[in-house]
XYZ file of C-alpha atoms in Angstrom:
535
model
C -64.986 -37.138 38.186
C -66.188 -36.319 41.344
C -70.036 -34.565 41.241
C -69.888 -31.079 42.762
C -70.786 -30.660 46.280
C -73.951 -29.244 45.842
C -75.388 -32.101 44.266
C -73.887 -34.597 46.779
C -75.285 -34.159 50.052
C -79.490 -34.611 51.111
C -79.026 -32.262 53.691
C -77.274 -29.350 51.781
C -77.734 -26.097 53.049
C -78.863 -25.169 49.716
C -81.680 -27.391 49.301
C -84.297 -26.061 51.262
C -87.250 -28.281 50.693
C -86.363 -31.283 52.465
C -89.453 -33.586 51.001
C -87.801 -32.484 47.975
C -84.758 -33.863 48.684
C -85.871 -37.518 49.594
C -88.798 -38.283 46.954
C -88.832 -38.583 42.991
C -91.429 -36.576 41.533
C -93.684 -37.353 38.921
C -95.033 -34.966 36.558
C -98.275 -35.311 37.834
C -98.647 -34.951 41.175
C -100.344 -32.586 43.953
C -99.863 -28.771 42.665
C -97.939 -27.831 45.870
C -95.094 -30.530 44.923
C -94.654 -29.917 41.934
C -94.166 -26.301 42.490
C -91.787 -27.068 45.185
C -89.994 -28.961 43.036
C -89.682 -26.638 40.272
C -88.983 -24.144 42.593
C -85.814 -26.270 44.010
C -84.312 -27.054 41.138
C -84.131 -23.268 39.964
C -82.192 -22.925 42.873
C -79.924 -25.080 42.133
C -79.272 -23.958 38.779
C -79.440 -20.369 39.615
C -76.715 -20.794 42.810
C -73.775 -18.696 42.241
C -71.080 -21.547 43.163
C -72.466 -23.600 39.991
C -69.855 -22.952 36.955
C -70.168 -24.792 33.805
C -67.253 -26.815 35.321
C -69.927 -28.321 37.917
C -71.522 -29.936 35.018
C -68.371 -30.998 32.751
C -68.930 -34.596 33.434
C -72.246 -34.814 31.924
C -72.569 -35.741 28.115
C -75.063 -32.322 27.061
C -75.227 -34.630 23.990
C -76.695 -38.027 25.778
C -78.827 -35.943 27.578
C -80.401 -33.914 24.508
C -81.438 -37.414 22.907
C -83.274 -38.579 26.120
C -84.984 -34.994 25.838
C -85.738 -36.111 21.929
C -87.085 -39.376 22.519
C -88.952 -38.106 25.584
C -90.953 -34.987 24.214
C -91.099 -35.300 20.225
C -92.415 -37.874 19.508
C -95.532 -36.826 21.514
C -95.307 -33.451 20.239
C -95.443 -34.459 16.410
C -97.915 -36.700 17.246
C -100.079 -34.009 18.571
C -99.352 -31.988 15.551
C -99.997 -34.713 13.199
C -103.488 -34.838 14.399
C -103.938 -31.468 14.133
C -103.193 -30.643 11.363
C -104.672 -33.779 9.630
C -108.087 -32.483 11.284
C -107.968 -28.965 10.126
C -106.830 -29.573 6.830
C -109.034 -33.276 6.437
C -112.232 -30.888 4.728
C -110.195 -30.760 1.602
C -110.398 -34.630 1.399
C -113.943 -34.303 2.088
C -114.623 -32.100 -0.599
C -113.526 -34.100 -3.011
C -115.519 -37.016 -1.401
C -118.998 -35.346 -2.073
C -118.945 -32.714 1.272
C -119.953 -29.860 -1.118
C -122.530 -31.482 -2.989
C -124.099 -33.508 -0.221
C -124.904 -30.496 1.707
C -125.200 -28.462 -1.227
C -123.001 -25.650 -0.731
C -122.263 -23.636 -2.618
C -118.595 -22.913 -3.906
C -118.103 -19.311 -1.677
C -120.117 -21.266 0.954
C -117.341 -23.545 1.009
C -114.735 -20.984 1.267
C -116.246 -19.399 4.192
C -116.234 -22.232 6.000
C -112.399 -22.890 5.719
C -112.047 -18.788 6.550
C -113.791 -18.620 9.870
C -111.641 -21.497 11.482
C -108.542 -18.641 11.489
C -110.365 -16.178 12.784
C -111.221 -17.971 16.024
C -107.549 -19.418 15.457
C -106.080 -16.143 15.724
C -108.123 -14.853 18.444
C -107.407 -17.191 21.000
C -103.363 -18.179 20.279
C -102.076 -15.150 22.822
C -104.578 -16.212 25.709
C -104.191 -19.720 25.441
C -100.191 -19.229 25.609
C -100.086 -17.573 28.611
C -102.763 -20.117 29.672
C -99.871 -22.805 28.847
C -97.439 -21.527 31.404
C -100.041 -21.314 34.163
C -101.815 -24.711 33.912
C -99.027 -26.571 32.590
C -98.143 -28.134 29.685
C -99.284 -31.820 30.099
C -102.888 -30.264 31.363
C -103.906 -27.667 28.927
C -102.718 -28.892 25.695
C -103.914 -32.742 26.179
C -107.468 -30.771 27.221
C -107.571 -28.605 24.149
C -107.093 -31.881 22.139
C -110.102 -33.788 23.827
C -112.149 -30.522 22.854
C -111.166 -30.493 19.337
C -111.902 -34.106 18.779
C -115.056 -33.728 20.123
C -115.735 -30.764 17.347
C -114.258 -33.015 15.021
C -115.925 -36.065 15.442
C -119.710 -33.592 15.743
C -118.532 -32.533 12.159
C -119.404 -35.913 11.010
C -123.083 -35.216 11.491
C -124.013 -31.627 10.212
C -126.882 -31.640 8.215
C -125.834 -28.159 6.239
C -123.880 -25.183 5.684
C -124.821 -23.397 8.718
C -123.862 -26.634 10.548
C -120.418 -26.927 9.183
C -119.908 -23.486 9.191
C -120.214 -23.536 13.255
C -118.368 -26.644 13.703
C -115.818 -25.061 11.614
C -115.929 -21.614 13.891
C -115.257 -24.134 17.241
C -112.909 -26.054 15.585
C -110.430 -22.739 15.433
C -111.345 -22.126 19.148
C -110.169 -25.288 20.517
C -107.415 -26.189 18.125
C -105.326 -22.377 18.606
C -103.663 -23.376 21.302
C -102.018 -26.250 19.680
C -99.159 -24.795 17.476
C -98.015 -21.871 19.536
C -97.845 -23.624 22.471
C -96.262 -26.446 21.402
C -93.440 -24.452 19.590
C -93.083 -22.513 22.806
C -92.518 -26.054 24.549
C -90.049 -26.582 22.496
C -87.844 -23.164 24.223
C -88.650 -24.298 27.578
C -86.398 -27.370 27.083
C -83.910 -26.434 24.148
C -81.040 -23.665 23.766
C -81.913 -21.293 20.881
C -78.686 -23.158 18.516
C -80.789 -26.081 18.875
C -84.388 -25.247 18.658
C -85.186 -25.453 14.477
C -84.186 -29.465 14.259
C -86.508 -29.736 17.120
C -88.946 -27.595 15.505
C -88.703 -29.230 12.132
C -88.919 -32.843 13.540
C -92.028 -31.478 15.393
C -93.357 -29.666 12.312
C -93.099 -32.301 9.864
C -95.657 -33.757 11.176
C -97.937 -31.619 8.859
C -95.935 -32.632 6.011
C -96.860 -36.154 7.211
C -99.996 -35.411 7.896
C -100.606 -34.109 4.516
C -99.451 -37.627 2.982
C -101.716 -39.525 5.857
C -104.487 -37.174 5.096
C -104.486 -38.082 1.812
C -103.913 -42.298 2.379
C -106.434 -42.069 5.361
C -108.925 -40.294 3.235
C -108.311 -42.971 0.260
C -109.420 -45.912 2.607
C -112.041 -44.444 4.753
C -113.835 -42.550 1.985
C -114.726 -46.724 0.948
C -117.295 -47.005 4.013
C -119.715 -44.664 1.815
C -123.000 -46.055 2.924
C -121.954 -47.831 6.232
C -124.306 -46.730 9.033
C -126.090 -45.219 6.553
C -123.136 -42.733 6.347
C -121.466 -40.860 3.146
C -117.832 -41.480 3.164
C -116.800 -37.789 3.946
C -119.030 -38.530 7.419
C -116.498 -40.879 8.476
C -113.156 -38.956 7.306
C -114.509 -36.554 10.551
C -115.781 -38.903 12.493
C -113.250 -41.873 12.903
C -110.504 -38.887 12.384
C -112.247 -37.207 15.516
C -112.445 -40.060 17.637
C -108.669 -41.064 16.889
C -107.393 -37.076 18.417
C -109.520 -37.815 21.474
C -107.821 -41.479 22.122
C -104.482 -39.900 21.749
C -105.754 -37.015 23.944
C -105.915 -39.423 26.695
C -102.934 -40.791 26.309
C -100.919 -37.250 26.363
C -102.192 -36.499 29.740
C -100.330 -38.898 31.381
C -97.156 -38.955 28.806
C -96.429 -35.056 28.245
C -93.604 -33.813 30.258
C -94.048 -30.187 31.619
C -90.891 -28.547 31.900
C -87.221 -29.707 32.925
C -87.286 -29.109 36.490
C -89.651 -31.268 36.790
C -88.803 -34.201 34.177
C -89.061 -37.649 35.747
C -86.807 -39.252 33.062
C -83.467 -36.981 33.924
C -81.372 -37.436 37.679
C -81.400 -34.148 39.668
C -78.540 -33.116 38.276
C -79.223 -33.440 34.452
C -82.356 -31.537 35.363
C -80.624 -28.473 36.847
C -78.074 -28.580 34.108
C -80.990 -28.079 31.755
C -82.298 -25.501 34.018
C -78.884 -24.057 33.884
C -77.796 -23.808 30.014
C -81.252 -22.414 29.426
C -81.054 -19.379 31.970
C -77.446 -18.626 30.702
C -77.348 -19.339 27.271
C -76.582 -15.905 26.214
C -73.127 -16.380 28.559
C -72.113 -19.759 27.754
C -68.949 -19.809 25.523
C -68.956 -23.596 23.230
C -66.325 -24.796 20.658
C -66.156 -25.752 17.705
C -67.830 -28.996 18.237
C -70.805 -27.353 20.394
C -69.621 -28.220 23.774
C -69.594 -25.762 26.552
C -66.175 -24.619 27.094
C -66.456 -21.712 29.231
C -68.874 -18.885 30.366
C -68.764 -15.330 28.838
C -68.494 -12.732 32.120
C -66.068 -10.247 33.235
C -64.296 -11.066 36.122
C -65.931 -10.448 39.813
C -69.210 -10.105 36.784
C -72.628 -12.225 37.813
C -73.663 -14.397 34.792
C -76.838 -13.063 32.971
C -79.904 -15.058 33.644
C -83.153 -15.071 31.920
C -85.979 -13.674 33.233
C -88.697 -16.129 33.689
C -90.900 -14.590 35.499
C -94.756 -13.094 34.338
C -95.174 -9.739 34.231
C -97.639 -7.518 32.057
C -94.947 -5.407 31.007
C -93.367 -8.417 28.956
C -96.807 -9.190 27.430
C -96.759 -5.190 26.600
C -93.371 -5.613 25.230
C -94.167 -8.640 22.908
C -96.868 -6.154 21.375
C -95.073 -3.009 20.748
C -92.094 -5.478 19.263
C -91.378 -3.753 15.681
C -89.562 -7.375 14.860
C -92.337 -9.008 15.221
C -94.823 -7.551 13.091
C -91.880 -7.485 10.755
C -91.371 -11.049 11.254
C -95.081 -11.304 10.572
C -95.015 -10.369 6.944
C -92.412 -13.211 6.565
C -94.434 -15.917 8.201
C -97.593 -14.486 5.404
C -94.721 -15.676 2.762
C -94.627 -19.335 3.956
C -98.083 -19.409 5.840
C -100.448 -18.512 2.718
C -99.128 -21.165 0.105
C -98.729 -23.376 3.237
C -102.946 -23.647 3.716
C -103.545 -22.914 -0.088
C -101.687 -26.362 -0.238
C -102.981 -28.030 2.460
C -106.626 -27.703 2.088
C -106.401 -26.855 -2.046
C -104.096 -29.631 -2.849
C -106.200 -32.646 -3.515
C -108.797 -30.389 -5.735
C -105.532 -28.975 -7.754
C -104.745 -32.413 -8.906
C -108.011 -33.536 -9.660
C -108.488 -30.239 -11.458
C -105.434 -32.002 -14.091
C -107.693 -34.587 -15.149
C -107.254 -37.190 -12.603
C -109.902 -39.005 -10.720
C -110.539 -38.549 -6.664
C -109.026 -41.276 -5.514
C -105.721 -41.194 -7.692
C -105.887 -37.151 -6.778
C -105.654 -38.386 -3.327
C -102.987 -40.634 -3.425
C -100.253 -38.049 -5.448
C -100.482 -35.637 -2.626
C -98.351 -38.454 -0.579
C -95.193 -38.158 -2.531
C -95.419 -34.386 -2.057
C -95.559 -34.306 1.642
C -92.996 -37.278 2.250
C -90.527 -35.575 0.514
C -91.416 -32.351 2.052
C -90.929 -33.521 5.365
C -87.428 -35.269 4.901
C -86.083 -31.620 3.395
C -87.421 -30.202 6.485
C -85.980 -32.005 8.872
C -82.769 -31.941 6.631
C -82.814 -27.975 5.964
C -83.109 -28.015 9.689
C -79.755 -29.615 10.791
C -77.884 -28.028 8.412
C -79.157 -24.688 9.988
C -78.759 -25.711 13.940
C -75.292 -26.676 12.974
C -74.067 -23.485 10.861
C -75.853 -21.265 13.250
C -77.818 -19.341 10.639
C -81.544 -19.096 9.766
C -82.281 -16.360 7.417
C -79.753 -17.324 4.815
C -82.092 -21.029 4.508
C -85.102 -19.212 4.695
C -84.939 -17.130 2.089
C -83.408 -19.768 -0.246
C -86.649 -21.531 0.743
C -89.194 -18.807 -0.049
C -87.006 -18.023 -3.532
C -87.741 -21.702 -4.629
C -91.178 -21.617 -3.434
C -91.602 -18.567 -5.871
C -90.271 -20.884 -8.604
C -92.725 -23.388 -7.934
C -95.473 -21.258 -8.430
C -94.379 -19.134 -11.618
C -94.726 -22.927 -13.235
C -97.772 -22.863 -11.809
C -98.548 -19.835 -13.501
C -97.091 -19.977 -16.501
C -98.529 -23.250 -18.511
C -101.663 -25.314 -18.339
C -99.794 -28.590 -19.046
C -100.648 -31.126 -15.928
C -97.324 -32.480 -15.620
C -95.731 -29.173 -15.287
C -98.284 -27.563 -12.793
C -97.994 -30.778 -10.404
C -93.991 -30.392 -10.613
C -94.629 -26.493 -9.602
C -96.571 -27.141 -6.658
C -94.371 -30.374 -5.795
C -91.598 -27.717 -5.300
C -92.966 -24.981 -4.148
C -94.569 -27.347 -1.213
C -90.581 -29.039 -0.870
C -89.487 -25.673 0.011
C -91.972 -24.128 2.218
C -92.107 -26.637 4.757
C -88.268 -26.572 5.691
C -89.225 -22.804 5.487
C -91.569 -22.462 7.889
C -89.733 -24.145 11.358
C -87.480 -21.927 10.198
C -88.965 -18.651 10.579
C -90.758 -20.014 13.732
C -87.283 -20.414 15.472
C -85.414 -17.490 14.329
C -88.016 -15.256 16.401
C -88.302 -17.249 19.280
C -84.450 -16.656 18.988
C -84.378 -13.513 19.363
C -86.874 -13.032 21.737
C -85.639 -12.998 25.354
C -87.513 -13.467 28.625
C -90.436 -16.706 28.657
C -92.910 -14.441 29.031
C -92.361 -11.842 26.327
C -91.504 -15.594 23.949
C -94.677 -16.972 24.825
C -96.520 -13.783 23.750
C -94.262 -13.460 20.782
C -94.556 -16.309 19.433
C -98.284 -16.775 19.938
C -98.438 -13.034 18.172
C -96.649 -14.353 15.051
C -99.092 -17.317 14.598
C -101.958 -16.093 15.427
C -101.675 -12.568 12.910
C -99.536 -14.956 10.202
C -102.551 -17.955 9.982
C -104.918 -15.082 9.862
C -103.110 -15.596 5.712
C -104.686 -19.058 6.128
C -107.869 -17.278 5.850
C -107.142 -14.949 3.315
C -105.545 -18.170 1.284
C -108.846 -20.083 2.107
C -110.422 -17.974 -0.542
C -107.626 -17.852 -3.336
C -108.783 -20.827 -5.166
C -112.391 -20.262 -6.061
C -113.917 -22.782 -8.112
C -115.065 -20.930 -11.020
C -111.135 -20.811 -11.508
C -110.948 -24.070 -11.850
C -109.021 -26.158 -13.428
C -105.881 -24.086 -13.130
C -106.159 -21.884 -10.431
C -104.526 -18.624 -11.869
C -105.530 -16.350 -9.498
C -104.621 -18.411 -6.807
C -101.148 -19.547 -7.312
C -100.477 -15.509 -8.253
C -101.888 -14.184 -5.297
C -99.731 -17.051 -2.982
C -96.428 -15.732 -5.238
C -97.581 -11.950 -4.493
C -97.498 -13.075 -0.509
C -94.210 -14.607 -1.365
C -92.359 -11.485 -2.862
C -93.838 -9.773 0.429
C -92.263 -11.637 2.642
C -88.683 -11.775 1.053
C -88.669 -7.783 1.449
C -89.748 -8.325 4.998
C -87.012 -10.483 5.383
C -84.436 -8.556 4.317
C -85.636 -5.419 6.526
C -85.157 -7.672 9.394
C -81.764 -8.729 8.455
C -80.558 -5.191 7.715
C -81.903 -3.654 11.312
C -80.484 -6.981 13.020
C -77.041 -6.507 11.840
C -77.391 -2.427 11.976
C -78.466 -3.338 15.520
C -75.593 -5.692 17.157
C -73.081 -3.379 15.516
C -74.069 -0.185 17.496
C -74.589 -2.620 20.731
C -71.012 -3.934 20.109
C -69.689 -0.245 19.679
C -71.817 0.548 23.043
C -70.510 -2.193 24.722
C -66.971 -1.263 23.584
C -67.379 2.629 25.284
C -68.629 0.750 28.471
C -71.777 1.871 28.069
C -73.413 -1.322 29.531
C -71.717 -0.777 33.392
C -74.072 1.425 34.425
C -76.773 -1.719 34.443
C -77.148 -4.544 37.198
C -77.573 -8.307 35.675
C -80.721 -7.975 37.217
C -81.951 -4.934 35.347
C -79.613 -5.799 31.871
C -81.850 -9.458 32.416
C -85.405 -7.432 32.726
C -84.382 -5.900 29.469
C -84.242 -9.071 27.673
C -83.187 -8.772 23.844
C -83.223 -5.196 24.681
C -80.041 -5.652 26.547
C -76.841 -4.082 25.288
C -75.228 -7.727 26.007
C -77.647 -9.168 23.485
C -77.341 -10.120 19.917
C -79.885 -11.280 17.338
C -79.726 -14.060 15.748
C -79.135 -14.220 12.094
């Protein structure tokens, strides 16, 4: 089929950047060309003579794995090492940490606690910092500065030591997750964006079995260099996130317009489907069919631009603090599991080192459902219905918890409970960012949600105490009490969300939306009568 005319010719009257017309640009290049490139491809996308019929001879699907293999692997990878250095002080623990420095238990506790306060407080900034700065700057940068912090927490002398690392650590490591997650928007329709969220996010599920293997092994070089074992879990651990830091700089993609791997016209096409997705009309099968419009009616486009307003908007967002109490149902067992989990198991009776190796099957497992739960959910078109399936079971897995002391039994309960909140929690991070409209106000958004839902990571760092040792009561009650929470949340949102799309359908219906332009229905975002939430 023949390509559409305003792809064909160098010296279209539509391309207005003529160096842009006759060079390939890299991701990493002078500012000014990559701007001008970005800028030109928008353009293109954005021109009012491209239909979806301009693009019918593309495969959406061919180009969505390049876009896979391009961009996640890096981003798990990224994740992987985050997560395996936030959560790597529970391995130490059990390695002598505690004793060596000689903390006390609540000494401990404080030190996991701090890291999500300095999380929390610098998600939103560094967010907005992402889309600025770009994506393969700031987030490779953040990563050199937390393996530095890392590697530093190798060589504290006390608690006051590790309690500061452990402060920095949540500085330079906030920006990781929400921005990463956000990424993930910039380049994927919302029908796609859990499987690409789960296959990024199960990573920590991974991480949580490496943790645990990588722990096994380097906890043997107790005494080399003069060194106790849990000195080089932080050390080697740290100097591993910086490597890879290096690496991401010149690997990580920034956004679509700008995407060396994809021909000009895959990368408006991208550009395209992302700025109209609320319009396009697909069948049964996913493909795009058609383009929902009234005749003589301009298509809908997103509204990418910054402005304070959307940032204000993001704030005064009722779903989101909603949403909020839901992420506190998956995020609180989430970190009671990741940094409590090795110390659980020992707590049964086992030794260290075997304690460390039966967190692997837990977290292998977990991360295969995830990605699993995830596909089933892009392709159905439904989130809520898998999440709270998810948070039900984890509730299961903790009444076992709860109810008997018998090992075998307590090990199966948190083996579940950890099986169902990690396909839980891509989950929840999607359906937001799905019904959030405009970059801007889903940057702030979603940095909002993580950063107030980990601040349950540092409630949760102070649910198992160890004078509740071996079986952790209190704990696994207080994780189930966070659970119940968030299933009522849940359901609020789903009631308003349906109570909402019905009165916009009637509205719609009386013609209420006519008295709008696209451009000020698009500057409304998901507050736009032509919008629906996502269920």
């Amino acid at each position: 089929m023949e390509k559409p005319e305003i792809f064909n010719s160098e010296d279209s009257p539509r391309s207005t950047s003529p160096s842009a017309d006759h060079a390939t640009f890299p991701p990493h290049r002078k500012n000014s060309t990559f701007d001008d490139e970005k800028a030109r491809i928008d353009r293109l996308a954005l021109d009012p003579g491209i239909t979806a019929s301009s693009f019918s001879h593309l495969d959406e699907k061919a180009i969505l794995r390049k876009m896979d293999l391009r961009l996640i692997p890096m981003l798990a990878l990224l994740y992987l090492l985050s997560f395996l250095d936030r959560g790597n002080i529970g391995n130490a623990r059990i390695e002598g940490l505690v004793d060596d420095l000689g903390m006390t238990g609540p000494q401990y506790n404080w030190c996991l606690t701090v890291f999500f306060f300095t999380y929390a407080a610098f998600e939103v900034p560094s967010n907005l910092l992402l889309k600025r700065l770009r994506p393969s700057i700031w987030l490779p940068s953040i990563m050199v500065a937390w393996g530095i912090v890392m590697t530093l927490m190798g060589i504290v002398q006390n608690y006051h030591g590790l309690l500061i690392a452990r402060i920095f650590l949540g500085v330079t490591e906030a920006g990781l997750f929400p921005g990463a997650a956000y990424y993930i928007t910039m380049w994927y329709c919302r029908h796609e964006a859990q499987f690409r969220q789960a296959l990024f996010f199960s990573a920590a599920s991974i991480a949580g079995a490496f943790s645990g293997l990588l722990a096994f092994g380097i906890a043997k070089m107790d005494g080399v260099g003069g060194l106790e074992g849990w000195r080089w879990i932080f050390i080697l651990e740290g100097i591993l996130t910086v490597l890879v830091a290096i690496i991401a700089f010149f690997t990580l993609f920034d956004f679509p317009e700008t995407a060396s791997f994809l021909t000009e016209e895959e990368r408006a096409f991208v550009v395209w489907r992302l700025k109209f997705q609320a319009s396009i009309k697909r069948d049964k099968e996913g493909r795009i069919v058609d383009v929902i419009r009234e005749e003589g009616e301009e298509m809908l486009a997103q509204d990418d631009t910054f402005q304070w307003k959307y940032v204000k908007a993001a704030f005064m967002d009722w779903q989101i603090w909603m949403n909020i109490w839901v992420y506190w149902g998956i995020v609180a067992p989430l970190y009671g599991i990741s940094l409590f989990l090795p110390t659980i198991i020992r707590g049964l009776g086992y030794t260290s080192s075997t304690a460390q190796l039966l967190t692997v099957p837990i977290y292998i497992t977990a991360s295969i459902l995830a990605v699993a739960v995830a596909w089933i959910s892009d392709r159905f078109g439904k989130r809520y219905p898998f999440i709270l399936v998810c948070l039900c079971i984890m509730a299961i897995g903790f009444i076992m918890c709860i109810s008997t002391s018998t090992p075998g039994v307590i090990y199966a309960g948190v083996f579940i409970a950890a099986c169902a909140l990690y396909p839980a929690f891509p989950g929840n991070i999607t359906w937001l960012s799905n019904n959030l409209a405009g970059s801007t106000k889903r940057a702030t958004g979603q940095a909002i949600q993580i950063a107030m839902g980990n601040l349950a990571g540092a409630m949760a760092s102070n649910f198992y105490r160890s004078k509740d040792a071996p079986h952790y009561v209190l704990g696994h009650a207080l994780e189930l009490g966070f659970i119940v929470a968030g299933i009522v949340a849940l359901l609020i949102l789903v009631f308003n969300y349906r109570r909402i799309n019905a009165k916009r359908e009637r509205q719609m219906a009386e013609g209420a939306h006519n008295g709008y332009t696209p451009a000020e229905m698009s500057a409304l975002g998901d507050r736009a009568l032509t919008f629906r939430y996502f269920l």
